[in-house]
PDB file of C-alpha atoms in Angstrom:
ATOM      1  CA  MET I  11     -14.340 -18.902  29.698  1.00  0.00           C
ATOM      2  CA  SER I  12     -12.609 -18.448  26.302  1.00  0.00           C
ATOM      3  CA  ALA I  13      -9.617 -16.675  27.896  1.00  0.00           C
ATOM      4  CA  LYS I  14      -8.440 -20.055  29.196  1.00  0.00           C
ATOM      5  CA  ILE I  15      -9.082 -22.031  26.024  1.00  0.00           C
ATOM      6  CA  ARG I  16      -6.109 -22.285  23.705  1.00  0.00           C
ATOM      7  CA  MET I  17      -6.572 -21.771  19.975  1.00  0.00           C
ATOM      8  CA  ASN I  18      -6.021 -24.772  17.706  1.00  0.00           C
ATOM      9  CA  THR I  19      -6.317 -25.559  13.989  1.00  0.00           C
ATOM     10  CA  GLU I  20      -9.975 -26.504  14.178  1.00  0.00           C
ATOM     11  CA  TYR I  21     -10.926 -23.329  16.002  1.00  0.00           C
ATOM     12  CA  ARG I  22      -8.932 -21.263  13.512  1.00  0.00           C
ATOM     13  CA  ASN I  23     -10.695 -22.936  10.588  1.00  0.00           C
ATOM     14  CA  LYS I  24     -14.083 -22.278  12.158  1.00  0.00           C
ATOM     15  CA  PHE I  25     -13.309 -18.615  12.714  1.00  0.00           C
ATOM     16  CA  TYR I  26     -11.897 -18.307   9.201  1.00  0.00           C
ATOM     17  CA  ASN I  27     -14.856 -19.958   7.464  1.00  0.00           C
ATOM     18  CA  ARG I  28     -17.442 -18.038   9.494  1.00  0.00           C
ATOM     19  CA  ILE I  29     -15.815 -14.650   8.919  1.00  0.00           C
ATOM     20  CA  LYS I  30     -15.109 -15.394   5.239  1.00  0.00           C
ATOM     21  CA  ASP I  31     -18.783 -16.230   4.786  1.00  0.00           C
ATOM     22  CA  VAL I  32     -19.660 -12.783   6.136  1.00  0.00           C
ATOM     23  CA  PHE I  33     -17.153 -11.157   3.742  1.00  0.00           C
ATOM     24  CA  GLU I  34     -18.888 -12.854   0.804  1.00  0.00           C
ATOM     25  CA  LYS I  35     -22.322 -11.591   1.858  1.00  0.00           C
ATOM     26  CA  GLU I  36     -21.326  -7.972   2.418  1.00  0.00           C
ATOM     27  CA  GLU I  37     -22.634  -5.417  -0.068  1.00  0.00           C
ATOM     28  CA  THR I  38     -19.343  -3.875  -1.167  1.00  0.00           C
ATOM     29  CA  GLN I  39     -18.712  -1.917  -4.353  1.00  0.00           C
ATOM     30  CA  GLU I  40     -17.050  -4.942  -5.917  1.00  0.00           C
ATOM     31  CA  GLN I  41     -19.945  -7.236  -5.053  1.00  0.00           C
ATOM     32  CA  GLN I  42     -22.484  -4.763  -6.412  1.00  0.00           C
ATOM     33  CA  ALA I  43     -20.508  -4.325  -9.644  1.00  0.00           C
ATOM     34  CA  PHE I  44     -20.574  -8.093 -10.154  1.00  0.00           C
ATOM     35  CA  MET I  45     -24.302  -8.343  -9.487  1.00  0.00           C
ATOM     36  CA  GLN I  46     -24.978  -5.451 -11.859  1.00  0.00           C
ATOM     37  CA  SER I  47     -22.872  -7.036 -14.604  1.00  0.00           C
ATOM     38  CA  ARG I  48     -25.028 -10.183 -14.444  1.00  0.00           C
ATOM     39  CA  GLU I  49     -28.183  -8.107 -14.719  1.00  0.00           C
ATOM     40  CA  ASN I  50     -26.752  -6.206 -17.682  1.00  0.00           C
ATOM     41  CA  PHE I  51     -25.841  -9.448 -19.411  1.00  0.00           C
ATOM     42  CA  ASN I  52     -29.322 -10.886 -18.855  1.00  0.00           C
ATOM     43  CA  GLU I  53     -30.876  -7.825 -20.461  1.00  0.00           C
ATOM     44  CA  LEU I  54     -28.634  -8.078 -23.511  1.00  0.00           C
ATOM     45  CA  GLN I  55     -28.762 -11.870 -23.922  1.00  0.00           C
ATOM     46  CA  LYS I  56     -32.352 -12.070 -25.176  1.00  0.00           C
ATOM     47  CA  SER I  57     -32.370  -8.901 -27.283  1.00  0.00           C
ATOM     48  CA  THR I  58     -29.056  -9.756 -28.932  1.00  0.00           C
ATOM     49  CA  PHE I  59     -30.172 -13.289 -29.720  1.00  0.00           C
ATOM     50  CA  ASP I  60     -33.400 -11.924 -31.234  1.00  0.00           C
ATOM     51  CA  LEU I  61     -31.209  -9.842 -33.550  1.00  0.00           C
ATOM     52  CA  ALA I  62     -28.993 -12.851 -34.287  1.00  0.00           C
ATOM     53  CA  LYS I  63     -32.050 -14.903 -35.208  1.00  0.00           C
ATOM     54  CA  GLN I  64     -33.181 -12.193 -37.628  1.00  0.00           C
ATOM     55  CA  VAL I  65     -29.738 -12.172 -39.252  1.00  0.00           C
ATOM     56  CA  VAL I  66     -29.707 -15.967 -39.518  1.00  0.00           C
ATOM     57  CA  GLU I  67     -33.186 -16.029 -41.080  1.00  0.00           C
ATOM     58  CA  ARG I  68     -32.076 -13.558 -43.755  1.00  0.00           C
ATOM     59  CA  SER I  69     -29.551 -16.144 -44.925  1.00  0.00           C
ATOM     60  CA  TYR I  70     -31.757 -19.142 -44.229  1.00  0.00           C
ATOM     61  CA  PRO I  71     -35.389 -18.056 -44.800  1.00  0.00           C
ATOM     62  CA  LYS I  72     -38.014 -19.899 -42.808  1.00  0.00           C
ATOM     63  CA  GLU I  73     -39.861 -21.005 -45.947  1.00  0.00           C
ATOM     64  CA  ASP I  74     -36.681 -22.677 -47.250  1.00  0.00           C
ATOM     65  CA  VAL I  75     -36.142 -24.385 -43.907  1.00  0.00           C
ATOM     66  CA  ASP I  76     -39.742 -25.669 -43.921  1.00  0.00           C
ATOM     67  CA  THR I  77     -39.387 -26.939 -47.505  1.00  0.00           C
ATOM     68  CA  LEU I  78     -36.193 -28.827 -46.709  1.00  0.00           C
ATOM     69  CA  ARG I  79     -37.844 -30.445 -43.713  1.00  0.00           C
ATOM     70  CA  VAL I  80     -40.629 -31.667 -45.986  1.00  0.00           C
ATOM     71  CA  PHE I  81     -37.990 -33.113 -48.328  1.00  0.00           C
ATOM     72  CA  LYS I  82     -36.283 -34.838 -45.427  1.00  0.00           C
ATOM     73  CA  LYS I  83     -39.523 -36.555 -44.457  1.00  0.00           C
ATOM     74  CA  LYS I  84     -39.993 -37.632 -48.060  1.00  0.00           C
ATOM     75  CA  TYR I  85     -36.428 -38.572 -49.049  1.00  0.00           C
ATOM     76  CA  GLY I  86     -34.698 -39.236 -45.723  1.00  0.00           C
ATOM     77  CA  ASP I  87     -31.042 -38.645 -44.837  1.00  0.00           C
ATOM     78  CA  PRO I  88     -29.900 -37.222 -48.224  1.00  0.00           C
ATOM     79  CA  CYS I  89     -32.042 -34.161 -47.452  1.00  0.00           C
ATOM     80  CA  ASP I  90     -31.110 -33.934 -43.776  1.00  0.00           C
ATOM     81  CA  VAL I  91     -29.508 -30.490 -44.127  1.00  0.00           C
ATOM     82  CA  VAL I  92     -31.398 -28.424 -41.534  1.00  0.00           C
ATOM     83  CA  ALA I  93     -30.079 -28.168 -37.988  1.00  0.00           C
ATOM     84  CA  LYS I  94     -30.622 -26.042 -34.931  1.00  0.00           C
ATOM     85  CA  ASP I  95     -27.615 -24.164 -33.596  1.00  0.00           C
ATOM     86  CA  LYS I  96     -26.836 -21.614 -30.906  1.00  0.00           C
ATOM     87  CA  CYS I  97     -23.463 -20.427 -32.216  1.00  0.00           C
ATOM     88  CA  PHE I  98     -22.691 -18.636 -35.439  1.00  0.00           C
ATOM     89  CA  TYR I  99     -19.873 -17.044 -37.399  1.00  0.00           C
ATOM     90  CA  PHE I 100     -21.140 -13.568 -38.299  1.00  0.00           C
ATOM     91  CA  ALA I 101     -19.265 -11.547 -40.893  1.00  0.00           C
ATOM     92  CA  HIS I 102     -19.466  -8.144 -42.572  1.00  0.00           C
ATOM     93  CA  GLN I 103     -17.486  -6.569 -45.412  1.00  0.00           C
ATOM     94  CA  GLU I 104     -17.811  -2.878 -44.649  1.00  0.00           C
ATOM     95  CA  ASP I 105     -14.203  -2.348 -43.542  1.00  0.00           C
ATOM     96  CA  VAL I 106     -11.438  -1.515 -46.009  1.00  0.00           C
ATOM     97  CA  ASN I 107      -7.740  -2.308 -45.880  1.00  0.00           C
ATOM     98  CA  ASP I 108      -4.774   0.002 -46.578  1.00  0.00           C
ATOM     99  CA  GLU I 109      -5.256  -0.504 -50.310  1.00  0.00           C
ATOM    100  CA  GLY I 110      -8.853   0.646 -50.101  1.00  0.00           C
ATOM    101  CA  GLU I 111     -10.240  -2.821 -50.768  1.00  0.00           C
ATOM    102  CA  LYS I 112     -13.116  -4.249 -48.790  1.00  0.00           C
ATOM    103  CA  GLU I 113     -12.149  -7.003 -46.372  1.00  0.00           C
ATOM    104  CA  GLU I 114     -14.134  -9.485 -44.354  1.00  0.00           C
ATOM    105  CA  THR I 115     -14.443  -9.083 -40.601  1.00  0.00           C
ATOM    106  CA  LYS I 116     -15.855 -12.108 -38.825  1.00  0.00           C
ATOM    107  CA  SER I 117     -16.011 -13.747 -35.430  1.00  0.00           C
ATOM    108  CA  HIS I 118     -17.638 -16.628 -33.600  1.00  0.00           C
ATOM    109  CA  PHE I 119     -20.587 -15.854 -31.303  1.00  0.00           C
ATOM    110  CA  ASP I 120     -22.015 -18.552 -29.041  1.00  0.00           C
ATOM    111  CA  PHE I 121     -25.215 -17.884 -27.090  1.00  0.00           C
ATOM    112  CA  GLY I 122     -24.841 -20.953 -24.876  1.00  0.00           C
ATOM    113  CA  LEU I 123     -23.872 -20.921 -21.202  1.00  0.00           C
ATOM    114  CA  TYR I 124     -20.372 -22.160 -22.029  1.00  0.00           C
ATOM    115  CA  GLY I 125     -20.060 -20.012 -25.147  1.00  0.00           C
ATOM    116  CA  ASN I 126     -16.741 -18.279 -25.742  1.00  0.00           C
ATOM    117  CA  LEU I 127     -15.807 -14.801 -24.567  1.00  0.00           C
ATOM    118  CA  ASN I 128     -13.150 -14.138 -27.192  1.00  0.00           C
ATOM    119  CA  GLY I 129     -14.404 -15.394 -30.574  1.00  0.00           C
ATOM    120  CA  SER I 130     -12.882 -18.856 -30.366  1.00  0.00           C
ATOM    121  CA  GLU I 131     -15.073 -21.872 -31.053  1.00  0.00           C
ATOM    122  CA  TYR I 132     -13.155 -23.873 -28.453  1.00  0.00           C
ATOM    123  CA  SER I 133     -13.967 -24.063 -24.757  1.00  0.00           C
ATOM    124  CA  SER I 134     -11.577 -22.365 -22.340  1.00  0.00           C
ATOM    125  CA  GLU I 135     -11.230 -21.615 -18.649  1.00  0.00           C
ATOM    126  CA  ASP I 136     -12.996 -18.290 -19.183  1.00  0.00           C
ATOM    127  CA  THR I 137     -16.102 -20.100 -20.386  1.00  0.00           C
ATOM    128  CA  ASP I 138     -16.097 -22.207 -17.210  1.00  0.00           C
ATOM    129  CA  HIS I 139     -15.518 -19.073 -15.145  1.00  0.00           C
ATOM    130  CA  PHE I 140     -18.550 -17.356 -16.673  1.00  0.00           C
ATOM    131  CA  ALA I 141     -20.832 -20.348 -16.131  1.00  0.00           C
ATOM    132  CA  HIS I 142     -19.757 -20.710 -12.496  1.00  0.00           C
ATOM    133  CA  ALA I 143     -20.134 -16.981 -11.790  1.00  0.00           C
ATOM    134  CA  TYR I 144     -23.501 -16.793 -13.540  1.00  0.00           C
ATOM    135  CA  PHE I 145     -24.948 -19.652 -11.473  1.00  0.00           C
ATOM    136  CA  ARG I 146     -22.898 -18.854  -8.362  1.00  0.00           C
ATOM    137  CA  GLU I 147     -25.757 -19.067  -5.859  1.00  0.00           C
ATOM    138  CA  GLU I 148     -27.111 -22.300  -7.326  1.00  0.00           C
ATOM    139  CA  LEU I 149     -23.662 -23.904  -7.185  1.00  0.00           C
ATOM    140  CA  LYS I 150     -23.093 -22.770  -3.594  1.00  0.00           C
ATOM    141  CA  ALA I 151     -26.415 -24.380  -2.662  1.00  0.00           C
ATOM    142  CA  LYS I 152     -25.171 -27.653  -4.171  1.00  0.00           C
ATOM    143  CA  GLY I 153     -22.020 -27.585  -2.028  1.00  0.00           C
ATOM    144  CA  CYS I 154     -19.728 -26.531  -4.894  1.00  0.00           C
ATOM    145  CA  ASN I 155     -17.130 -23.763  -4.955  1.00  0.00           C
ATOM    146  CA  PRO I 156     -18.044 -21.487  -7.898  1.00  0.00           C
ATOM    147  CA  ASP I 157     -15.215 -19.083  -6.996  1.00  0.00           C
ATOM    148  CA  ILE I 158     -12.389 -21.602  -7.410  1.00  0.00           C
ATOM    149  CA  ILE I 159     -11.156 -20.272 -10.778  1.00  0.00           C
ATOM    150  CA  ALA I 160     -11.043 -16.703  -9.449  1.00  0.00           C
ATOM    151  CA  GLN I 161      -9.410 -17.814  -6.208  1.00  0.00           C
ATOM    152  CA  GLN I 162      -6.664 -19.644  -8.099  1.00  0.00           C
ATOM    153  CA  SER I 163      -6.226 -17.199 -10.964  1.00  0.00           C
ATOM    154  CA  ASP I 164      -2.528 -16.732 -10.149  1.00  0.00           C
ATOM    155  CA  LYS I 165      -1.810 -20.440  -9.748  1.00  0.00           C
ATOM    156  CA  ASP I 166      -0.978 -23.188 -12.224  1.00  0.00           C
ATOM    157  CA  SER I 167      -3.373 -26.042 -12.818  1.00  0.00           C
ATOM    158  CA  ASN I 168      -3.485 -28.348  -9.807  1.00  0.00           C
ATOM    159  CA  PRO I 169      -5.594 -31.258  -8.496  1.00  0.00           C
ATOM    160  CA  HIS I 170      -7.484 -29.104  -5.970  1.00  0.00           C
ATOM    161  CA  LYS I 171      -8.560 -26.615  -8.622  1.00  0.00           C
ATOM    162  CA  THR I 172      -9.411 -29.329 -11.158  1.00  0.00           C
ATOM    163  CA  LYS I 173     -11.523 -31.174  -8.600  1.00  0.00           C
ATOM    164  CA  HIS I 174     -13.693 -28.148  -7.815  1.00  0.00           C
ATOM    165  CA  VAL I 175     -13.987 -27.004 -11.445  1.00  0.00           C
ATOM    166  CA  ASP I 176     -15.164 -30.485 -12.423  1.00  0.00           C
ATOM    167  CA  MET I 177     -17.658 -30.529  -9.546  1.00  0.00           C
ATOM    168  CA  CYS I 178     -19.137 -27.214 -10.700  1.00  0.00           C
ATOM    169  CA  ASN I 179     -19.358 -28.314 -14.338  1.00  0.00           C
ATOM    170  CA  LYS I 180     -20.994 -31.590 -13.380  1.00  0.00           C
ATOM    171  CA  ALA I 181     -23.506 -29.791 -11.156  1.00  0.00           C
ATOM    172  CA  LEU I 182     -24.390 -27.460 -14.040  1.00  0.00           C
ATOM    173  CA  GLY I 183     -24.803 -30.357 -16.483  1.00  0.00           C
ATOM    174  CA  LYS I 184     -21.951 -29.479 -18.841  1.00  0.00           C
ATOM    175  CA  ASP I 185     -20.966 -32.099 -21.383  1.00  0.00           C
ATOM    176  CA  SER I 186     -17.225 -32.572 -20.861  1.00  0.00           C
ATOM    177  CA  SER I 187     -16.781 -35.038 -23.726  1.00  0.00           C
ATOM    178  CA  SER I 188     -15.985 -32.367 -26.327  1.00  0.00           C
ATOM    179  CA  ARG I 189     -13.513 -29.492 -26.545  1.00  0.00           C
ATOM    180  CA  TYR I 190     -15.878 -27.551 -28.806  1.00  0.00           C
ATOM    181  CA  SER I 191     -18.078 -24.935 -27.173  1.00  0.00           C
ATOM    182  CA  ASP I 192     -20.916 -25.733 -29.610  1.00  0.00           C
ATOM    183  CA  ASN I 193     -21.200 -29.339 -28.479  1.00  0.00           C
ATOM    184  CA  ASP I 194     -24.511 -29.652 -26.679  1.00  0.00           C
ATOM    185  CA  ASN I 195     -25.013 -33.026 -25.040  1.00  0.00           C
ATOM    186  CA  THR I 196     -25.958 -31.101 -21.926  1.00  0.00           C
ATOM    187  CA  VAL I 197     -28.419 -31.559 -19.067  1.00  0.00           C
ATOM    188  CA  GLY I 198     -29.760 -29.625 -16.105  1.00  0.00           C
ATOM    189  CA  LEU I 199     -29.077 -25.909 -15.737  1.00  0.00           C
ATOM    190  CA  THR I 200     -26.886 -25.766 -18.840  1.00  0.00           C
ATOM    191  CA  LYS I 201     -29.568 -27.321 -21.017  1.00  0.00           C
ATOM    192  CA  ASP I 202     -32.226 -25.014 -19.565  1.00  0.00           C
ATOM    193  CA  PHE I 203     -30.045 -21.953 -20.153  1.00  0.00           C
ATOM    194  CA  ASN I 204     -29.279 -22.922 -23.754  1.00  0.00           C
ATOM    195  CA  ALA I 205     -32.798 -23.960 -24.752  1.00  0.00           C
ATOM    196  CA  PRO I 206     -34.186 -20.547 -25.871  1.00  0.00           C
ATOM    197  CA  TYR I 207     -31.153 -19.675 -27.965  1.00  0.00           C
ATOM    198  CA  TYR I 208     -31.316 -21.868 -31.049  1.00  0.00           C
ATOM    199  CA  ALA I 209     -31.973 -20.893 -34.644  1.00  0.00           C
ATOM    200  CA  ASP I 210     -32.480 -23.042 -37.767  1.00  0.00           C
ATOM    201  CA  VAL I 211     -29.561 -23.176 -40.190  1.00  0.00           C
ATOM    202  CA  ILE I 212     -29.128 -24.957 -43.509  1.00  0.00           C
ATOM    203  CA  GLY I 213     -26.039 -27.061 -44.084  1.00  0.00           C
ATOM    204  CA  THR I 214     -23.654 -28.764 -41.711  1.00  0.00           C
ATOM    205  CA  SER I 215     -24.366 -28.516 -38.004  1.00  0.00           C
ATOM    206  CA  TYR I 216     -20.872 -27.119 -37.359  1.00  0.00           C
ATOM    207  CA  CYS I 217     -20.880 -23.328 -37.211  1.00  0.00           C
ATOM    208  CA  ARG I 218     -17.189 -23.134 -38.190  1.00  0.00           C
ATOM    209  CA  SER I 219     -18.075 -24.277 -41.715  1.00  0.00           C
ATOM    210  CA  ARG I 220     -20.178 -21.206 -42.559  1.00  0.00           C
ATOM    211  CA  ALA I 221     -20.108 -17.416 -42.192  1.00  0.00           C
ATOM    212  CA  ILE I 222     -23.433 -15.596 -42.051  1.00  0.00           C
ATOM    213  CA  ALA I 223     -23.563 -12.084 -43.511  1.00  0.00           C
ATOM    214  CA  CYS I 224     -24.555  -9.181 -41.283  1.00  0.00           C
ATOM    215  CA  THR I 225     -24.104  -5.416 -41.283  1.00  0.00           C
ATOM    216  CA  LYS I 226     -21.296  -3.680 -39.421  1.00  0.00           C
ATOM    217  CA  ASP I 227     -23.797  -2.149 -36.987  1.00  0.00           C
ATOM    218  CA  GLU I 228     -25.246  -5.595 -36.240  1.00  0.00           C
ATOM    219  CA  TYR I 229     -21.754  -6.999 -35.835  1.00  0.00           C
ATOM    220  CA  ASN I 230     -20.907  -4.277 -33.302  1.00  0.00           C
ATOM    221  CA  ILE I 231     -24.031  -5.142 -31.289  1.00  0.00           C
ATOM    222  CA  PHE I 232     -22.837  -8.753 -31.138  1.00  0.00           C
ATOM    223  CA  LEU I 233     -19.447  -7.535 -29.917  1.00  0.00           C
ATOM    224  CA  GLN I 234     -21.078  -5.403 -27.205  1.00  0.00           C
ATOM    225  CA  TRP I 235     -23.090  -8.415 -26.032  1.00  0.00           C
ATOM    226  CA  ARG I 236     -19.966 -10.568 -25.840  1.00  0.00           C
ATOM    227  CA  SER I 237     -18.166  -7.805 -23.907  1.00  0.00           C
ATOM    228  CA  ALA I 238     -21.046  -7.784 -21.409  1.00  0.00           C
ATOM    229  CA  LYS I 239     -20.549 -11.510 -20.943  1.00  0.00           C
ATOM    230  CA  ALA I 240     -16.821 -11.004 -20.346  1.00  0.00           C
ATOM    231  CA  LYS I 241     -17.661  -8.244 -17.852  1.00  0.00           C
ATOM    232  CA  VAL I 242     -19.379 -10.837 -15.646  1.00  0.00           C
ATOM    233  CA  VAL I 243     -16.067 -12.691 -15.413  1.00  0.00           C
ATOM    234  CA  SER I 244     -13.897  -9.610 -14.809  1.00  0.00           C
ATOM    235  CA  THR I 245     -16.160  -8.152 -12.097  1.00  0.00           C
ATOM    236  CA  HIS I 246     -16.445 -11.536 -10.399  1.00  0.00           C
ATOM    237  CA  GLN I 247     -12.645 -11.801 -10.433  1.00  0.00           C
ATOM    238  CA  THR I 248     -12.276  -8.321  -8.917  1.00  0.00           C
ATOM    239  CA  TRP I 249     -14.816  -9.088  -6.198  1.00  0.00           C
ATOM    240  CA  ILE I 250     -13.208 -12.397  -5.229  1.00  0.00           C
ATOM    241  CA  ASP I 251      -9.757 -10.745  -5.269  1.00  0.00           C
ATOM    242  CA  SER I 252     -11.013  -8.193  -2.721  1.00  0.00           C
ATOM    243  CA  ILE I 253     -12.320 -10.983  -0.484  1.00  0.00           C
ATOM    244  CA  MET I 254      -9.110 -13.006  -0.752  1.00  0.00           C
ATOM    245  CA  LYS I 255      -6.984  -9.998   0.268  1.00  0.00           C
ATOM    246  CA  GLN I 256      -9.040  -9.690   3.445  1.00  0.00           C
ATOM    247  CA  CYS I 257      -8.849 -13.440   4.009  1.00  0.00           C
ATOM    248  CA  ASP I 258      -5.069 -13.444   3.626  1.00  0.00           C
ATOM    249  CA  GLN I 259      -4.774 -10.970   6.505  1.00  0.00           C
ATOM    250  CA  LEU I 260      -7.380 -12.886   8.479  1.00  0.00           C
ATOM    251  CA  LYS I 261      -5.460 -16.136   8.075  1.00  0.00           C
ATOM    252  CA  ILE I 262      -2.172 -14.577   9.248  1.00  0.00           C
ATOM    253  CA  GLY I 263      -3.857 -12.991  12.253  1.00  0.00           C
ATOM    254  CA  LEU I 264      -5.665 -16.161  13.323  1.00  0.00           C
ATOM    255  CA  LYS I 265      -2.422 -18.090  13.080  1.00  0.00           C
ATOM    256  CA  ALA I 266      -0.833 -15.679  15.547  1.00  0.00           C
ATOM    257  CA  TYR I 267      -3.631 -15.965  18.114  1.00  0.00           C
ATOM    258  CA  ARG I 268      -3.000 -18.241  21.081  1.00  0.00           C
ATOM    259  CA  TYR I 269      -6.388 -18.114  22.787  1.00  0.00           C
ATOM    260  CA  LEU I 270      -9.985 -18.506  21.698  1.00  0.00           C
ATOM    261  CA  SER I 271     -10.830 -15.164  23.315  1.00  0.00           C
ATOM    262  CA  GLU I 272      -8.755 -13.355  20.692  1.00  0.00           C
ATOM    263  CA  GLY I 273     -10.800 -14.899  17.895  1.00  0.00           C
ATOM    264  CA  ILE I 274     -14.032 -13.973  19.689  1.00  0.00           C
ATOM    265  CA  GLU I 275     -12.825 -10.387  20.098  1.00  0.00           C
ATOM    266  CA  LEU I 276     -11.852 -10.164  16.417  1.00  0.00           C
ATOM    267  CA  ALA I 277     -15.278 -11.363  15.319  1.00  0.00           C
ATOM    268  CA  LYS I 278     -16.916  -8.839  17.656  1.00  0.00           C
ATOM    269  CA  GLU I 279     -14.757  -6.012  16.285  1.00  0.00           C
ATOM    270  CA  LEU I 280     -15.881  -6.998  12.769  1.00  0.00           C
ATOM    271  CA  GLY I 281     -19.507  -6.929  13.850  1.00  0.00           C
ATOM    272  CA  ILE I 282     -19.919 -10.707  13.718  1.00  0.00           C
ATOM    273  CA  GLU I 283     -21.721 -12.538  16.506  1.00  0.00           C
ATOM    274  CA  LEU I 284     -20.247 -15.956  17.285  1.00  0.00           C
ATOM    275  CA  ASP I 285     -21.612 -18.441  19.795  1.00  0.00           C
ATOM    276  CA  GLU I 286     -18.595 -19.333  21.918  1.00  0.00           C
ATOM    277  CA  ALA I 287     -20.367 -22.219  23.594  1.00  0.00           C
ATOM    278  CA  GLU I 288     -21.231 -23.706  20.207  1.00  0.00           C
ATOM    279  CA  LEU I 289     -17.622 -23.395  19.065  1.00  0.00           C
ATOM    280  CA  VAL I 290     -16.414 -25.270  22.122  1.00  0.00           C
ATOM    281  CA  ARG I 291     -19.195 -27.851  22.165  1.00  0.00           C
ATOM    282  CA  THR I 292     -18.659 -28.945  18.561  1.00  0.00           C
ATOM    283  CA  ASN I 293     -14.879 -28.952  18.804  1.00  0.00           C
ATOM    284  CA  SER I 294     -13.284 -32.403  18.432  1.00  0.00           C
ATOM    285  CA  THR I 295      -9.870 -32.004  18.648  1.00  0.00           C
ATOM    286  CA  GLY I 296      -0.123 -12.377  19.226  1.00  0.00           C
ATOM    287  CA  LEU I 297       1.690 -10.296  17.427  1.00  0.00           C
ATOM    288  CA  THR I 298       0.824  -6.628  18.241  1.00  0.00           C
ATOM    289  CA  ILE I 299      -0.041  -5.831  14.648  1.00  0.00           C
ATOM    290  CA  TYR I 300      -2.579  -8.645  14.719  1.00  0.00           C
ATOM    291  CA  ASN I 301      -4.291  -7.850  17.982  1.00  0.00           C
ATOM    292  CA  PRO I 302      -8.054  -8.249  17.360  1.00  0.00           C
ATOM    293  CA  SER I 303      -8.867  -4.533  17.253  1.00  0.00           C
ATOM    294  CA  ASN I 304      -6.028  -3.677  14.852  1.00  0.00           C
ATOM    295  CA  LEU I 305      -6.707  -6.622  12.567  1.00  0.00           C
ATOM    296  CA  ALA I 306     -10.412  -5.758  12.443  1.00  0.00           C
ATOM    297  CA  ASN I 307      -9.576  -2.167  11.475  1.00  0.00           C
ATOM    298  CA  MET I 308      -7.168  -3.352   8.780  1.00  0.00           C
ATOM    299  CA  ILE I 309      -9.761  -5.667   7.244  1.00  0.00           C
ATOM    300  CA  LYS I 310     -12.491  -3.021   7.451  1.00  0.00           C
ATOM    301  CA  GLY I 311     -10.188  -0.628   5.603  1.00  0.00           C
ATOM    302  CA  MET I 312      -9.956  -3.088   2.720  1.00  0.00           C
ATOM    303  CA  LYS I 313     -13.685  -2.955   2.081  1.00  0.00           C
ATOM    304  CA  ASN I 314     -14.992  -0.558  -0.555  1.00  0.00           C
ATOM    305  CA  LYS I 315     -18.290   0.485   0.980  1.00  0.00           C
ATOM    306  CA  ASN I 316     -18.503   3.859  -0.777  1.00  0.00           C
ATOM    307  CA  GLN I 317     -15.878   5.202   1.612  1.00  0.00           C
ATOM    308  CA  THR I 318     -14.199   8.477   0.673  1.00  0.00           C
ATOM    309  CA  ARG I 319     -10.459   8.730   0.086  1.00  0.00           C
ATOM    310  CA  GLU I 320     -10.154  10.914   3.198  1.00  0.00           C
ATOM    311  CA  ASP I 321     -11.954   8.302   5.322  1.00  0.00           C
ATOM    312  CA  LYS I 322      -9.586   5.590   4.074  1.00  0.00           C
ATOM    313  CA  ILE I 323      -6.510   7.705   4.883  1.00  0.00           C
ATOM    314  CA  LYS I 324      -7.876   8.474   8.350  1.00  0.00           C
ATOM    315  CA  ALA I 325      -8.558   4.796   9.035  1.00  0.00           C
ATOM    316  CA  ARG I 326      -5.087   3.811   7.861  1.00  0.00           C
ATOM    317  CA  LEU I 327      -3.379   6.442  10.058  1.00  0.00           C
ATOM    318  CA  GLN I 328      -5.421   5.287  13.046  1.00  0.00           C
ATOM    319  CA  TYR I 329      -4.434   1.673  12.385  1.00  0.00           C
ATOM    320  CA  GLU I 330      -0.713   2.542  12.123  1.00  0.00           C
ATOM    321  CA  LYS I 331      -0.897   4.551  15.346  1.00  0.00           C
ATOM    322  CA  GLN I 332      -2.505   1.607  17.174  1.00  0.00           C
ATOM    323  CA  SER I 333       0.095  -0.791  15.751  1.00  0.00           C
ATOM    324  CA  VAL I 334       2.963   1.302  17.150  1.00  0.00           C
ATOM    325  CA  ASN I 335       1.306   1.493  20.529  1.00  0.00           C
TER     326      ASN I 335
END
């Protein structure tokens, strides 16, 4: 039946979305690297914060915190100098400069969901990217696009991107009223994520106004933790890039198809079962290189499923031979 049905924009979109969904669920090397990076971060998040809390309590002993809270109850606002925070400037003085003098090395570390990846106290696109990648499945379930930043990494800011980024942030409960990453008028998943990662500090509630002393070894552990957080973003970007390359070829091929049968054949070649009758029932409205078999082989060759270099070369030669024929 499909041989007589002409392809149109709606059919193409249905094929594209269905096949893209399969690409996203495939266990490729890139997908596994992303999943592993999230697991690695989760393991480091708690242990690194436990260390951070120990460092903070060396500077602000618990007994001093408790005493000041008693004073606050007795004297009110003048003694309101204890606050809970999840971000800290840690500093050590174990490095020396060219003159042999000790110099301070410090950076900002934020244990919140939207905490920085580079030592800045200000929010950035990378912080959004991490939050969206970390809660990717939850955001997909809410109808959001958690991959939008990765998908548009090579594009300037635009209304489409802004719309989906805002949808993700709203779904996660981010407070968008402040440019500071340590602002915490949050709700939902963001609030739940942040909740275990607070420590008592004495003084202003703004972490940029204080530097807490630590050792160089402790400082390096904090850097390793922050690198693990950045790894979630970089592996997510690599994974989405691999999917988008396949989708670019898919989109070009579908555009060249004239009949529904070609789309059905492509899906079959890719190992995807599509219900032709359902496609037709819900519908409301070839270049040689992109014949279904060749396009399927090209897309399969883009996937890194632990394939050897020799296998990839063989597949490519077979594809080029078929294209000529």
